């Protein structure tokens, strides 16, 4: 399967460590992702936090719910946030957000690598991009 890479840079009014700490909380996924409506089954797994996120997606004038398997962890002394998501239909997302200190707080370099079957790839890529842009804005508001 082919991958699509999406990149976005944004600024947040918090230190890199505070931003990553916030992202590590499963509840932040509901606040920062416009499609996720709930998280459940939260557990620790081999240096990561794992949980199930319930996503509500629009499709053809309808909405459907999808359970996502999510694993998050931090690296680089709390300056890098990594999220791996396994969705339905073979959709897989790996997101890495690297935070660097800046006078106004932190600059976030956010990269999403999305892998999906050819038929789902355009839709999944569009939804991932919408989520990525929303997350940047929402994170800045949440940390202000």
PDB file of C-alpha atoms in Angstrom:
ATOM      1  CA  UNK A   1       0.000   0.000   0.000  1.00  0.00           C
ATOM      2  CA  UNK A   2       1.088   3.507  -0.800  1.00  0.00           C
ATOM      3  CA  UNK A   3       1.667   6.161   1.867  1.00  0.00           C
ATOM      4  CA  UNK A   4       0.729   9.827   1.893  1.00  0.00           C
ATOM      5  CA  UNK A   5       2.785  12.257   3.977  1.00  0.00           C
ATOM      6  CA  UNK A   6       1.202  15.437   5.343  1.00  0.00           C
ATOM      7  CA  UNK A   7       3.239  18.183   7.020  1.00  0.00           C
ATOM      8  CA  UNK A   8       2.155  21.191   9.057  1.00  0.00           C
ATOM      9  CA  UNK A   9       4.031  23.670  11.245  1.00  0.00           C
ATOM     10  CA  UNK A  10       2.364  25.749  13.943  1.00  0.00           C
ATOM     11  CA  UNK A  11       3.167  27.616  17.143  1.00  0.00           C
ATOM     12  CA  UNK A  12       1.793  26.922  20.628  1.00  0.00           C
ATOM     13  CA  UNK A  13       2.103  29.156  23.717  1.00  0.00           C
ATOM     14  CA  UNK A  14       3.724  26.497  25.935  1.00  0.00           C
ATOM     15  CA  UNK A  15       7.050  24.776  26.446  1.00  0.00           C
ATOM     16  CA  UNK A  16       7.745  21.651  24.381  1.00  0.00           C
ATOM     17  CA  UNK A  17       7.455  19.491  27.512  1.00  0.00           C
ATOM     18  CA  UNK A  18       4.074  21.004  28.478  1.00  0.00           C
ATOM     19  CA  UNK A  19       2.740  20.497  24.937  1.00  0.00           C
ATOM     20  CA  UNK A  20       3.824  16.843  24.815  1.00  0.00           C
ATOM     21  CA  UNK A  21       2.510  16.219  28.341  1.00  0.00           C
ATOM     22  CA  UNK A  22      -0.878  17.547  27.251  1.00  0.00           C
ATOM     23  CA  UNK A  23      -0.891  15.403  24.097  1.00  0.00           C
ATOM     24  CA  UNK A  24      -0.082  12.278  26.107  1.00  0.00           C
ATOM     25  CA  UNK A  25      -3.452  12.494  27.904  1.00  0.00           C
ATOM     26  CA  UNK A  26      -6.036  10.364  26.063  1.00  0.00           C
ATOM     27  CA  UNK A  27      -8.719  12.974  26.802  1.00  0.00           C
ATOM     28  CA  UNK A  28      -6.776  15.496  24.713  1.00  0.00           C
ATOM     29  CA  UNK A  29      -7.530  13.411  21.603  1.00  0.00           C
ATOM     30  CA  UNK A  30     -11.230  14.212  22.020  1.00  0.00           C
ATOM     31  CA  UNK A  31     -10.492  17.920  22.451  1.00  0.00           C
ATOM     32  CA  UNK A  32      -8.007  18.194  19.581  1.00  0.00           C
ATOM     33  CA  UNK A  33      -9.520  15.952  16.931  1.00  0.00           C
ATOM     34  CA  UNK A  34     -12.775  17.199  15.476  1.00  0.00           C
ATOM     35  CA  UNK A  35     -13.813  13.642  14.589  1.00  0.00           C
ATOM     36  CA  UNK A  36     -13.114  11.795  17.871  1.00  0.00           C
ATOM     37  CA  UNK A  37     -16.061  11.758  20.271  1.00  0.00           C
ATOM     38  CA  UNK A  38     -14.789   9.430  23.030  1.00  0.00           C
ATOM     39  CA  UNK A  39     -11.840   7.404  24.309  1.00  0.00           C
ATOM     40  CA  UNK A  40     -12.058   4.189  26.313  1.00  0.00           C
ATOM     41  CA  UNK A  41     -10.066   1.126  27.401  1.00  0.00           C
ATOM     42  CA  UNK A  42      -7.049   3.228  28.431  1.00  0.00           C
ATOM     43  CA  UNK A  43      -4.005   1.148  29.429  1.00  0.00           C
ATOM     44  CA  UNK A  44      -0.212   1.241  29.604  1.00  0.00           C
ATOM     45  CA  UNK A  45       1.665  -0.942  27.107  1.00  0.00           C
ATOM     46  CA  UNK A  46       5.449  -1.234  26.882  1.00  0.00           C
ATOM     47  CA  UNK A  47       6.354   2.428  27.401  1.00  0.00           C
ATOM     48  CA  UNK A  48       3.260   3.741  25.633  1.00  0.00           C
ATOM     49  CA  UNK A  49      -0.330   4.599  26.461  1.00  0.00           C
ATOM     50  CA  UNK A  50      -2.856   2.647  24.411  1.00  0.00           C
ATOM     51  CA  UNK A  51      -6.578   3.212  24.096  1.00  0.00           C
ATOM     52  CA  UNK A  52      -9.571   2.952  21.808  1.00  0.00           C
ATOM     53  CA  UNK A  53     -10.826   6.189  20.255  1.00  0.00           C
ATOM     54  CA  UNK A  54     -14.323   6.408  18.791  1.00  0.00           C
ATOM     55  CA  UNK A  55     -14.381   8.474  15.626  1.00  0.00           C
ATOM     56  CA  UNK A  56     -17.512   9.934  14.012  1.00  0.00           C
ATOM     57  CA  UNK A  57     -16.909  10.432  10.294  1.00  0.00           C
ATOM     58  CA  UNK A  58     -19.073  11.948   7.581  1.00  0.00           C
ATOM     59  CA  UNK A  59     -19.579   9.901   4.415  1.00  0.00           C
ATOM     60  CA  UNK A  60     -22.108  10.392   1.629  1.00  0.00           C
ATOM     61  CA  UNK A  61     -24.392  12.532   3.784  1.00  0.00           C
ATOM     62  CA  UNK A  62     -24.298  10.075   6.701  1.00  0.00           C
ATOM     63  CA  UNK A  63     -22.109   9.733   9.771  1.00  0.00           C
ATOM     64  CA  UNK A  64     -20.614   6.488  10.943  1.00  0.00           C
ATOM     65  CA  UNK A  65     -18.672   5.541  14.045  1.00  0.00           C
ATOM     66  CA  UNK A  66     -15.357   3.795  13.816  1.00  0.00           C
ATOM     67  CA  UNK A  67     -13.194   2.365  16.610  1.00  0.00           C
ATOM     68  CA  UNK A  68      -9.518   3.269  16.316  1.00  0.00           C
ATOM     69  CA  UNK A  69      -6.649   1.533  18.097  1.00  0.00           C
ATOM     70  CA  UNK A  70      -4.332   4.280  19.344  1.00  0.00           C
ATOM     71  CA  UNK A  71      -0.838   4.148  20.893  1.00  0.00           C
ATOM     72  CA  UNK A  72       0.969   7.285  22.038  1.00  0.00           C
ATOM     73  CA  UNK A  73       4.404   7.867  23.515  1.00  0.00           C
ATOM     74  CA  UNK A  74       6.907  10.635  24.006  1.00  0.00           C
ATOM     75  CA  UNK A  75      10.579  10.686  23.069  1.00  0.00           C
ATOM     76  CA  UNK A  76      13.520  13.088  23.102  1.00  0.00           C
ATOM     77  CA  UNK A  77      13.038  13.993  26.778  1.00  0.00           C
ATOM     78  CA  UNK A  78       9.427  15.028  26.273  1.00  0.00           C
ATOM     79  CA  UNK A  79       9.962  17.080  23.111  1.00  0.00           C
ATOM     80  CA  UNK A  80       8.575  14.598  20.542  1.00  0.00           C
ATOM     81  CA  UNK A  81       5.076  13.145  20.515  1.00  0.00           C
ATOM     82  CA  UNK A  82       4.376   9.983  18.521  1.00  0.00           C
ATOM     83  CA  UNK A  83       0.920   8.595  17.779  1.00  0.00           C
ATOM     84  CA  UNK A  84       0.137   5.386  15.898  1.00  0.00           C
ATOM     85  CA  UNK A  85      -3.438   4.724  14.857  1.00  0.00           C
ATOM     86  CA  UNK A  86      -4.916   1.589  13.302  1.00  0.00           C
ATOM     87  CA  UNK A  87      -8.309   2.217  11.744  1.00  0.00           C
ATOM     88  CA  UNK A  88     -10.851   0.265   9.774  1.00  0.00           C
ATOM     89  CA  UNK A  89     -10.273  -0.902   6.242  1.00  0.00           C
ATOM     90  CA  UNK A  90      -6.496  -1.076   6.533  1.00  0.00           C
ATOM     91  CA  UNK A  91      -6.028   2.639   7.265  1.00  0.00           C
ATOM     92  CA  UNK A  92      -2.906   3.261   9.356  1.00  0.00           C
ATOM     93  CA  UNK A  93      -1.621   6.606  10.568  1.00  0.00           C
ATOM     94  CA  UNK A  94       1.666   7.465  12.213  1.00  0.00           C
ATOM     95  CA  UNK A  95       1.994  11.005  13.476  1.00  0.00           C
ATOM     96  CA  UNK A  96       5.132  12.620  14.849  1.00  0.00           C
ATOM     97  CA  UNK A  97       5.174  16.095  16.325  1.00  0.00           C
ATOM     98  CA  UNK A  98       8.551  17.571  17.194  1.00  0.00           C
ATOM     99  CA  UNK A  99       8.486  20.640  19.461  1.00  0.00           C
ATOM    100  CA  UNK A 100      11.303  23.180  19.624  1.00  0.00           C
ATOM    101  CA  UNK A 101      11.520  26.104  22.006  1.00  0.00           C
ATOM    102  CA  UNK A 102      10.654  29.525  20.619  1.00  0.00           C
ATOM    103  CA  UNK A 103      10.207  32.978  22.171  1.00  0.00           C
ATOM    104  CA  UNK A 104       6.419  32.614  21.966  1.00  0.00           C
ATOM    105  CA  UNK A 105       6.422  29.063  23.413  1.00  0.00           C
ATOM    106  CA  UNK A 106       7.111  26.233  20.978  1.00  0.00           C
ATOM    107  CA  UNK A 107       7.137  25.583  17.273  1.00  0.00           C
ATOM    108  CA  UNK A 108       5.569  22.255  16.341  1.00  0.00           C
ATOM    109  CA  UNK A 109       6.645  20.363  13.229  1.00  0.00           C
ATOM    110  CA  UNK A 110       3.843  17.880  12.657  1.00  0.00           C
ATOM    111  CA  UNK A 111       4.163  15.018  10.157  1.00  0.00           C
ATOM    112  CA  UNK A 112       1.512  12.425   9.390  1.00  0.00           C
ATOM    113  CA  UNK A 113       2.268   9.319   7.350  1.00  0.00           C
ATOM    114  CA  UNK A 114      -0.972   7.687   6.252  1.00  0.00           C
ATOM    115  CA  UNK A 115      -1.178   4.267   4.615  1.00  0.00           C
ATOM    116  CA  UNK A 116      -4.458   3.084   3.137  1.00  0.00           C
ATOM    117  CA  UNK A 117      -5.830   0.934   0.315  1.00  0.00           C
ATOM    118  CA  UNK A 118      -6.132   2.808  -2.981  1.00  0.00           C
ATOM    119  CA  UNK A 119      -9.925   3.208  -2.790  1.00  0.00           C
ATOM    120  CA  UNK A 120      -9.846   4.679   0.722  1.00  0.00           C
ATOM    121  CA  UNK A 121      -6.681   6.761   0.379  1.00  0.00           C
ATOM    122  CA  UNK A 122      -8.212   9.998  -1.017  1.00  0.00           C
ATOM    123  CA  UNK A 123     -10.949  10.103   1.644  1.00  0.00           C
ATOM    124  CA  UNK A 124      -8.608   9.097   4.491  1.00  0.00           C
ATOM    125  CA  UNK A 125      -5.995  11.654   3.382  1.00  0.00           C
ATOM    126  CA  UNK A 126      -8.574  14.440   3.267  1.00  0.00           C
ATOM    127  CA  UNK A 127      -9.877  13.590   6.745  1.00  0.00           C
ATOM    128  CA  UNK A 128      -6.324  13.312   8.134  1.00  0.00           C
ATOM    129  CA  UNK A 129      -5.450  16.752   6.763  1.00  0.00           C
ATOM    130  CA  UNK A 130      -8.605  18.318   8.203  1.00  0.00           C
ATOM    131  CA  UNK A 131      -7.775  16.723  11.557  1.00  0.00           C
ATOM    132  CA  UNK A 132      -4.140  17.845  11.396  1.00  0.00           C
ATOM    133  CA  UNK A 133      -5.031  21.495  10.751  1.00  0.00           C
ATOM    134  CA  UNK A 134      -7.741  21.452  13.416  1.00  0.00           C
ATOM    135  CA  UNK A 135      -5.357  19.903  15.959  1.00  0.00           C
ATOM    136  CA  UNK A 136      -2.796  22.685  15.482  1.00  0.00           C
ATOM    137  CA  UNK A 137      -5.369  25.416  16.110  1.00  0.00           C
ATOM    138  CA  UNK A 138      -7.053  23.600  18.987  1.00  0.00           C
ATOM    139  CA  UNK A 139      -3.744  22.801  20.702  1.00  0.00           C
ATOM    140  CA  UNK A 140      -2.739  26.472  20.583  1.00  0.00           C
ATOM    141  CA  UNK A 141      -6.059  27.455  22.178  1.00  0.00           C
ATOM    142  CA  UNK A 142      -5.928  24.680  24.803  1.00  0.00           C
ATOM    143  CA  UNK A 143      -2.410  25.611  25.899  1.00  0.00           C
ATOM    144  CA  UNK A 144      -2.990  29.372  26.076  1.00  0.00           C
TER     145      UNK A 144
END
